[in-house]
Amino acid sequence: MTTIVLHETDAAAAGVAASESRRAHRAFNIASSVAIGAASALFFALEFLDGTLFGHTFSDAFYDIQARRLLSGHLSMPKAALGVEAFRHGTSWYMYFGPVPALLRLPVAPFDTHFPGAVTQVYMTAAFATTLFFTCRLLWRCRCLVRGDEATFGRAEAWATACFVFTVGAGSTLLFLANNEWVYHEAVLWGVAFAIGALDFVIAAATETSARNLRWATVLGLAAILSRGSVGMAPSLALLALGGASLLPRLGAAFGLDLGPGAARRTARLLTAGALPIVVYAAVNVAKFGSPFSLPNSSQFYSLVNPQRQAVLRANGGSLFGARFIPTNLVQYLRPDALRLSRLFPYITFPPTANVFSGLKYDGIEPTSSIPASMPALTLLALVGVV
């Protein structure tokens, strides 16, 4: 009889814990949904007030055109459509942006031939909302790691959650991307959205043994890197780091990995999941440019017709990138005073252009803010998180 009573007590306690977890998750979802809706409405409103919601800007139809080209079985694009952003490889022209945002347009591609760029604002807003959705998933997963999934979700935490999610949308460079519906902005938005989603499943794959988490981490990581390579590389590198750490017992334990039976198979899966998006990215790049990772800047149409670009390429060994540029960029991105007051609304503006170290020759230097100056709340939270 005593054993039965204990079992009934344990079952009752488990039921209460499960009910408490569901209530906490429901309250979290409500707070997150309010923040996502408010930030997305602000994002869309800025597009409308900017006057470009029903207008046309350079490059806003790039993905629409590529989607129609993909439907016809071609990866190349018309040179006239790309303008200065066209890259020549062989007898064809390509754009360097990844294909995923164009693939997302395939369902509407046959219907927007007369209105190029008409759906760009909708897709950018969708990417923005997707970013915040995956941010909420990642936030809940981190909460469960720190507090457990049975902790009560109180009013103070609800406000803190809503404010944090809203700040991610309205207090970061994501909101700046609403400035124009350019291909550059949409590529970053989708890259960030899928990268955050992939990182959520990377953490799940590290703490749980479900193959489903690893599959989703791979799929979303692939979508991220094929949206914007420089942004979407992070999930793949994280998976490779986990796979490498699992080869060393102490390091693997520090990463929270389960190194019990089947560890060798799990290591192989982590390494494969991390490498697959990079391999596919390289394959697409080879098909477009003949090189797995480098961009043929000398073959860009702008480089072929612009003497300034040609001089920059000669000065930098034929490339616009390199380790020599890191000091100038790093100082500008981290300086705390990278904003200026203005007499015009919203009374702040960009600082003067960055100071160039070592006399490097840049293709162009535009006024650029910094992480601490443009995202002070998130910077402070990041520092607290590191500690």
Coordinates of C-alpha atoms in Angstrom, one line a residue:
M1 CA 0.0 0.0 0.0
T2 CA 2.8 2.4 0.8
T3 CA 4.4 1.8 -2.6
I4 CA 1.1 2.6 -4.3
V5 CA 0.7 5.8 -2.4
L6 CA 4.2 6.9 -3.3
H7 CA 3.5 6.2 -7.0
E8 CA 0.3 8.1 -6.9
T9 CA 2.1 11.0 -5.2
D10 CA 4.9 11.0 -7.9
A11 CA 2.3 10.9 -10.7
A12 CA 0.4 13.8 -9.1
A13 CA 3.6 15.8 -8.8
A14 CA 4.5 15.1 -12.4
G15 CA 1.1 16.2 -13.5
V16 CA 1.4 19.5 -11.6
A17 CA 4.9 20.1 -13.1
A18 CA 3.6 19.4 -16.6
S19 CA 0.6 21.7 -16.1
E20 CA 2.9 24.4 -14.8
S21 CA 5.2 24.0 -17.8
R22 CA 2.3 24.4 -20.2
R23 CA 1.1 27.5 -18.4
A24 CA 4.5 29.0 -18.5
H25 CA 5.0 28.3 -22.2
R26 CA 1.5 29.7 -23.0
A27 CA 2.3 32.9 -21.1
F28 CA 5.7 33.1 -22.9
N29 CA 4.0 32.7 -26.3
I30 CA 1.5 35.4 -25.6
A31 CA 4.2 37.9 -24.5
S32 CA 6.3 37.0 -27.5
S33 CA 3.5 37.2 -30.0
V34 CA 2.6 40.7 -28.8
A35 CA 6.3 41.8 -29.2
I36 CA 6.5 40.2 -32.7
G37 CA 3.3 41.9 -33.8
A38 CA 4.4 45.3 -32.5
A39 CA 7.9 45.2 -34.0
S40 CA 6.6 43.8 -37.4
A41 CA 4.0 46.6 -37.6
L42 CA 6.7 49.2 -36.9
F43 CA 8.9 47.6 -39.6
F44 CA 6.1 47.6 -42.2
A45 CA 5.1 51.2 -41.2
L46 CA 8.7 52.4 -41.8
E47 CA 8.6 50.9 -45.3
F48 CA 5.3 52.7 -45.9
L49 CA 6.4 56.1 -44.6
D50 CA 9.7 55.8 -46.5
G51 CA 7.5 56.0 -49.7
T52 CA 8.9 52.9 -51.2
L53 CA 6.0 50.5 -50.3
F54 CA 4.3 51.0 -53.7
G55 CA 7.4 52.3 -55.5
H56 CA 10.4 50.8 -57.2
T57 CA 14.0 50.9 -56.2
F58 CA 17.2 49.5 -57.7
S59 CA 17.6 45.7 -57.2
D60 CA 14.1 45.1 -55.6
A61 CA 13.2 42.8 -58.4
F62 CA 16.4 40.7 -58.5
Y63 CA 14.8 37.8 -56.6
D64 CA 11.6 37.9 -58.7
I65 CA 13.6 37.7 -61.9
Q66 CA 15.8 34.9 -60.5
A67 CA 12.7 32.9 -59.4
R68 CA 11.3 33.0 -63.0
R69 CA 14.7 32.0 -64.3
L70 CA 14.9 29.1 -61.9
L71 CA 11.4 28.0 -63.1
S72 CA 12.9 27.8 -66.6
G73 CA 15.9 25.8 -65.4
H74 CA 18.5 28.6 -65.5
L75 CA 20.8 29.9 -62.7
S76 CA 22.1 32.7 -64.8
M77 CA 20.3 36.1 -65.1
P78 CA 19.9 38.8 -67.8
K79 CA 22.7 41.3 -67.6
A80 CA 20.3 44.1 -68.3
A81 CA 18.3 43.2 -65.1
L82 CA 21.4 43.1 -62.9
G83 CA 23.1 46.2 -64.1
V84 CA 26.3 47.0 -62.3
E85 CA 25.8 44.0 -60.0
A86 CA 26.2 41.5 -62.8
F87 CA 29.1 39.0 -62.6
R88 CA 30.4 37.4 -65.8
H89 CA 31.4 33.8 -65.8
G90 CA 32.0 32.3 -69.3
T91 CA 29.2 33.7 -71.5
S92 CA 26.6 34.1 -68.8
W93 CA 25.9 36.6 -66.1
Y94 CA 25.1 35.9 -62.4
M95 CA 24.3 37.8 -59.2
Y96 CA 26.3 36.9 -56.1
F97 CA 23.3 36.7 -53.8
G98 CA 22.1 33.2 -52.7
P99 CA 19.1 31.6 -54.3
V100 CA 16.9 30.8 -51.2
P101 CA 14.9 34.1 -51.2
A102 CA 14.3 33.5 -54.9
L103 CA 13.2 29.9 -54.1
L104 CA 10.7 31.3 -51.6
R105 CA 9.1 33.3 -54.5
L106 CA 8.5 30.3 -56.7
P107 CA 4.8 30.0 -55.8
V108 CA 4.2 33.6 -56.9
A109 CA 6.8 33.9 -59.7
P110 CA 4.4 33.1 -62.6
F111 CA 2.0 35.8 -61.5
D112 CA 4.2 38.9 -60.9
T113 CA 5.7 39.3 -64.3
H114 CA 3.9 42.6 -64.8
F115 CA 4.8 44.0 -61.3
P116 CA 8.5 43.5 -60.7
G117 CA 9.4 44.0 -57.1
A118 CA 5.8 44.1 -55.9
V119 CA 6.2 41.4 -53.4
T120 CA 9.6 42.4 -52.0
Q121 CA 8.1 44.4 -49.1
V122 CA 5.9 41.5 -48.1
Y123 CA 8.8 39.0 -48.2
M124 CA 11.0 41.4 -46.2
T125 CA 8.3 41.8 -43.5
A126 CA 7.9 38.0 -43.5
A127 CA 11.7 37.6 -43.0
F128 CA 11.6 40.2 -40.2
A129 CA 8.8 38.3 -38.4
T130 CA 10.5 35.0 -39.0
T131 CA 13.6 36.4 -37.3
L132 CA 11.6 37.4 -34.2
F133 CA 9.8 34.0 -34.2
F134 CA 13.1 32.1 -34.1
T135 CA 14.4 34.6 -31.5
C136 CA 11.5 33.6 -29.3
R137 CA 12.2 29.9 -29.8
L138 CA 15.9 30.4 -28.9
L139 CA 14.9 32.5 -25.9
W140 CA 12.6 29.8 -24.6
R141 CA 15.2 27.1 -25.1
C142 CA 17.8 29.1 -23.2
R143 CA 15.3 29.8 -20.4
C144 CA 14.7 26.1 -20.0
L145 CA 18.4 25.4 -19.9
V146 CA 18.9 28.0 -17.1
R147 CA 15.7 27.6 -15.1
G148 CA 14.1 24.4 -16.2
D149 CA 10.8 24.2 -18.1
E150 CA 8.8 24.0 -14.9
A151 CA 9.6 27.4 -13.5
T152 CA 6.7 29.7 -13.1
F153 CA 6.4 32.5 -15.7
G154 CA 5.5 35.6 -13.8
R155 CA 4.4 39.1 -14.8
A156 CA 7.8 40.6 -14.5
E157 CA 9.3 37.9 -16.8
A158 CA 6.5 38.4 -19.3
W159 CA 7.3 42.1 -19.5
A160 CA 11.0 41.4 -19.8
T161 CA 10.4 38.9 -22.6
A162 CA 8.2 41.2 -24.6
C163 CA 10.6 44.1 -24.2
F164 CA 13.6 42.0 -25.2
V165 CA 11.9 40.6 -28.3
F166 CA 10.7 44.0 -29.3
T167 CA 14.2 45.4 -28.7
V168 CA 15.7 42.7 -31.0
G169 CA 13.4 44.0 -33.8
A170 CA 13.2 47.7 -33.1
G171 CA 16.6 48.2 -31.4
S172 CA 19.0 46.5 -33.8
T173 CA 20.1 46.8 -37.4
L174 CA 17.1 44.8 -38.4
L175 CA 15.0 47.9 -38.3
F176 CA 17.5 49.8 -40.4
L177 CA 16.9 47.2 -43.1
A178 CA 13.4 48.5 -43.5
N179 CA 14.9 51.7 -45.0
N180 CA 14.8 50.3 -48.6
E181 CA 13.6 47.1 -50.2
W182 CA 17.0 46.4 -51.8
V183 CA 18.3 42.9 -52.5
Y184 CA 21.2 43.6 -50.1
H185 CA 18.7 44.2 -47.2
E186 CA 16.5 41.2 -47.9
A187 CA 19.4 38.9 -48.2
V188 CA 20.6 39.8 -44.7
L189 CA 17.1 39.5 -43.3
W190 CA 16.6 36.0 -44.5
G191 CA 20.2 35.0 -43.6
V192 CA 19.7 36.3 -40.0
A193 CA 16.2 34.6 -39.7
F194 CA 17.4 31.2 -40.8
A195 CA 20.7 31.4 -38.9
I196 CA 18.9 32.2 -35.6
G197 CA 16.5 29.3 -36.3
A198 CA 19.4 27.0 -37.0
L199 CA 21.2 28.0 -33.8
D200 CA 18.1 27.1 -31.8
F201 CA 18.2 23.5 -33.2
V202 CA 22.0 23.4 -32.8
I203 CA 21.5 23.9 -29.1
A204 CA 18.8 21.3 -29.1
A205 CA 21.1 18.8 -31.0
A206 CA 23.8 19.4 -28.4
T207 CA 21.5 18.8 -25.4
E208 CA 19.2 16.1 -26.8
T209 CA 19.8 13.0 -28.9
S210 CA 16.9 13.4 -31.3
A211 CA 18.0 13.2 -34.9
R212 CA 15.1 15.6 -35.8
N213 CA 16.9 18.5 -34.2
L214 CA 20.1 17.8 -36.2
R215 CA 18.1 17.6 -39.4
W216 CA 16.4 20.9 -38.8
A217 CA 19.7 22.5 -37.8
T218 CA 21.1 21.3 -41.1
V219 CA 18.1 22.5 -43.2
L220 CA 17.9 25.9 -41.6
G221 CA 21.7 26.3 -41.7
L222 CA 21.6 25.5 -45.4
A223 CA 18.9 28.1 -46.0
A224 CA 20.9 30.7 -44.0
I225 CA 24.1 30.2 -45.9
L226 CA 22.3 30.2 -49.3
S227 CA 20.6 33.5 -48.3
R228 CA 23.7 35.4 -47.2
G229 CA 26.9 33.4 -46.9
S230 CA 28.7 35.7 -44.5
V231 CA 25.7 35.7 -42.1
G232 CA 24.6 32.1 -42.5
M233 CA 28.0 30.5 -41.9
A234 CA 27.6 30.6 -38.1
P235 CA 25.3 27.5 -37.6
S236 CA 27.5 25.3 -39.7
L237 CA 30.6 26.5 -37.8
A238 CA 28.8 25.8 -34.5
L239 CA 28.0 22.2 -35.6
L240 CA 31.5 21.6 -36.7
A241 CA 32.8 23.0 -33.4
L242 CA 30.4 20.6 -31.5
G243 CA 31.6 17.7 -33.7
G244 CA 35.2 18.5 -33.0
A245 CA 34.6 18.9 -29.3
S246 CA 32.9 15.6 -29.0
L247 CA 36.2 13.9 -30.1
L248 CA 37.7 15.1 -26.8
P249 CA 35.8 13.8 -23.7
R250 CA 36.6 16.7 -21.4
L251 CA 35.8 19.3 -24.0
G252 CA 32.7 17.5 -25.1
A253 CA 31.4 17.4 -21.5
A254 CA 32.1 21.1 -21.2
F255 CA 29.8 21.6 -24.3
G256 CA 27.1 19.6 -22.6
L257 CA 27.4 16.7 -25.1
D258 CA 26.3 13.2 -24.3
L259 CA 29.4 11.1 -24.8
G260 CA 27.9 7.8 -23.8
P261 CA 27.1 4.8 -26.1
G262 CA 26.8 5.8 -29.8
A263 CA 29.1 8.9 -29.3
A264 CA 31.1 8.1 -32.4
R265 CA 28.0 8.0 -34.6
R266 CA 26.8 11.2 -33.1
T267 CA 30.1 12.9 -33.8
A268 CA 30.0 11.8 -37.4
R269 CA 26.4 13.2 -37.7
L270 CA 27.4 16.6 -36.2
L271 CA 30.4 16.9 -38.5
T272 CA 28.3 15.9 -41.5
A273 CA 25.5 18.4 -40.6
G274 CA 28.0 21.2 -40.2
A275 CA 29.9 20.4 -43.4
L276 CA 26.8 19.8 -45.7
P277 CA 25.6 23.4 -46.0
I278 CA 29.2 24.6 -46.7
V279 CA 29.7 22.0 -49.4
V280 CA 26.4 22.9 -51.1
Y281 CA 27.2 26.6 -50.8
A282 CA 30.6 25.9 -52.5
A283 CA 28.9 23.9 -55.2
V284 CA 26.5 26.7 -56.0
N285 CA 29.4 29.2 -56.1
V286 CA 31.4 26.9 -58.4
A287 CA 28.4 26.7 -60.8
K288 CA 28.1 30.5 -60.8
F289 CA 31.7 31.7 -60.6
G290 CA 34.0 28.7 -61.0
S291 CA 35.3 29.0 -57.5
P292 CA 34.0 27.5 -54.2
F293 CA 34.3 30.6 -52.0
S294 CA 35.9 33.6 -53.7
L295 CA 34.0 36.2 -55.6
P296 CA 35.4 37.3 -59.0
N297 CA 35.4 41.0 -58.4
S298 CA 37.3 41.7 -61.5
S299 CA 34.5 40.1 -63.6
Q300 CA 31.8 42.3 -62.1
F301 CA 30.3 44.6 -64.7
Y302 CA 31.0 47.6 -62.5
S303 CA 34.7 46.6 -62.3
L304 CA 34.8 46.4 -66.1
V305 CA 33.6 49.9 -66.6
N306 CA 34.7 51.9 -63.5
P307 CA 38.4 53.1 -63.4
Q308 CA 38.2 53.7 -59.6
R309 CA 37.2 50.1 -59.0
Q310 CA 40.0 48.9 -61.3
A311 CA 42.5 50.9 -59.4
V312 CA 41.3 49.5 -56.0
L313 CA 41.5 46.0 -57.3
R314 CA 45.1 46.6 -58.6
A315 CA 46.1 48.0 -55.2
N316 CA 44.6 45.1 -53.3
G317 CA 45.7 42.1 -55.3
G318 CA 42.5 41.8 -57.3
S319 CA 40.2 41.5 -54.3
L320 CA 38.0 43.8 -52.2
F321 CA 38.4 41.7 -49.1
G322 CA 41.3 40.7 -46.9
A323 CA 42.7 40.5 -43.4
R324 CA 44.3 43.9 -43.8
F325 CA 40.9 45.6 -43.7
I326 CA 40.0 44.1 -40.3
P327 CA 41.6 46.8 -38.1
T328 CA 39.8 49.7 -39.8
N329 CA 36.5 47.8 -39.8
L330 CA 36.8 46.5 -36.2
V331 CA 37.6 49.9 -34.7
Q332 CA 34.6 51.4 -36.5
Y333 CA 32.2 48.6 -35.5
L334 CA 33.2 48.8 -31.8
R335 CA 33.7 52.5 -31.2
P336 CA 31.1 53.9 -28.7
D337 CA 30.8 57.4 -30.4
A338 CA 29.6 56.3 -33.8
L339 CA 26.5 58.5 -33.9
R340 CA 26.0 62.3 -34.2
L341 CA 23.2 64.6 -33.1
S342 CA 21.3 66.3 -35.9
R343 CA 18.9 69.3 -36.1
L344 CA 16.5 67.2 -38.2
F345 CA 14.2 64.4 -37.1
P346 CA 15.0 61.9 -35.7
Y347 CA 17.8 64.2 -34.4
I348 CA 20.6 61.6 -34.9
T349 CA 22.7 60.8 -37.9
F350 CA 25.7 58.8 -39.0
P351 CA 29.2 59.9 -37.9
P352 CA 32.0 61.0 -40.2
T353 CA 33.6 58.2 -42.3
A354 CA 35.9 55.8 -40.6
N355 CA 39.6 56.4 -40.2
V356 CA 41.5 54.1 -42.6
F357 CA 44.6 52.4 -41.1
S358 CA 47.8 51.6 -43.1
G359 CA 46.8 53.7 -46.1
L360 CA 44.6 51.0 -47.6
K361 CA 42.6 51.7 -50.6
Y362 CA 38.9 51.1 -50.2
D363 CA 36.4 50.8 -53.0
G364 CA 34.1 53.1 -51.1
I365 CA 33.6 54.2 -47.4
E366 CA 30.1 55.2 -46.4
P367 CA 29.1 56.7 -43.0
T368 CA 28.8 53.7 -40.6
S369 CA 27.6 53.4 -37.1
S370 CA 28.9 50.9 -34.5
I371 CA 27.4 48.1 -32.5
P372 CA 27.5 49.9 -29.1
A373 CA 26.2 53.2 -30.6
S374 CA 23.3 51.8 -32.6
M375 CA 22.4 48.8 -30.3
P376 CA 23.2 50.0 -26.8
A377 CA 20.6 47.8 -25.0
L378 CA 21.5 44.6 -26.8
T379 CA 25.2 45.4 -26.3
L380 CA 24.8 45.8 -22.6
L381 CA 22.7 42.6 -22.4
A382 CA 25.4 40.8 -24.4
L383 CA 28.1 41.9 -22.0
V384 CA 26.0 40.7 -19.0
G385 CA 25.5 37.4 -20.8
V386 CA 29.2 36.9 -21.4
V387 CA 29.8 37.5 -17.7

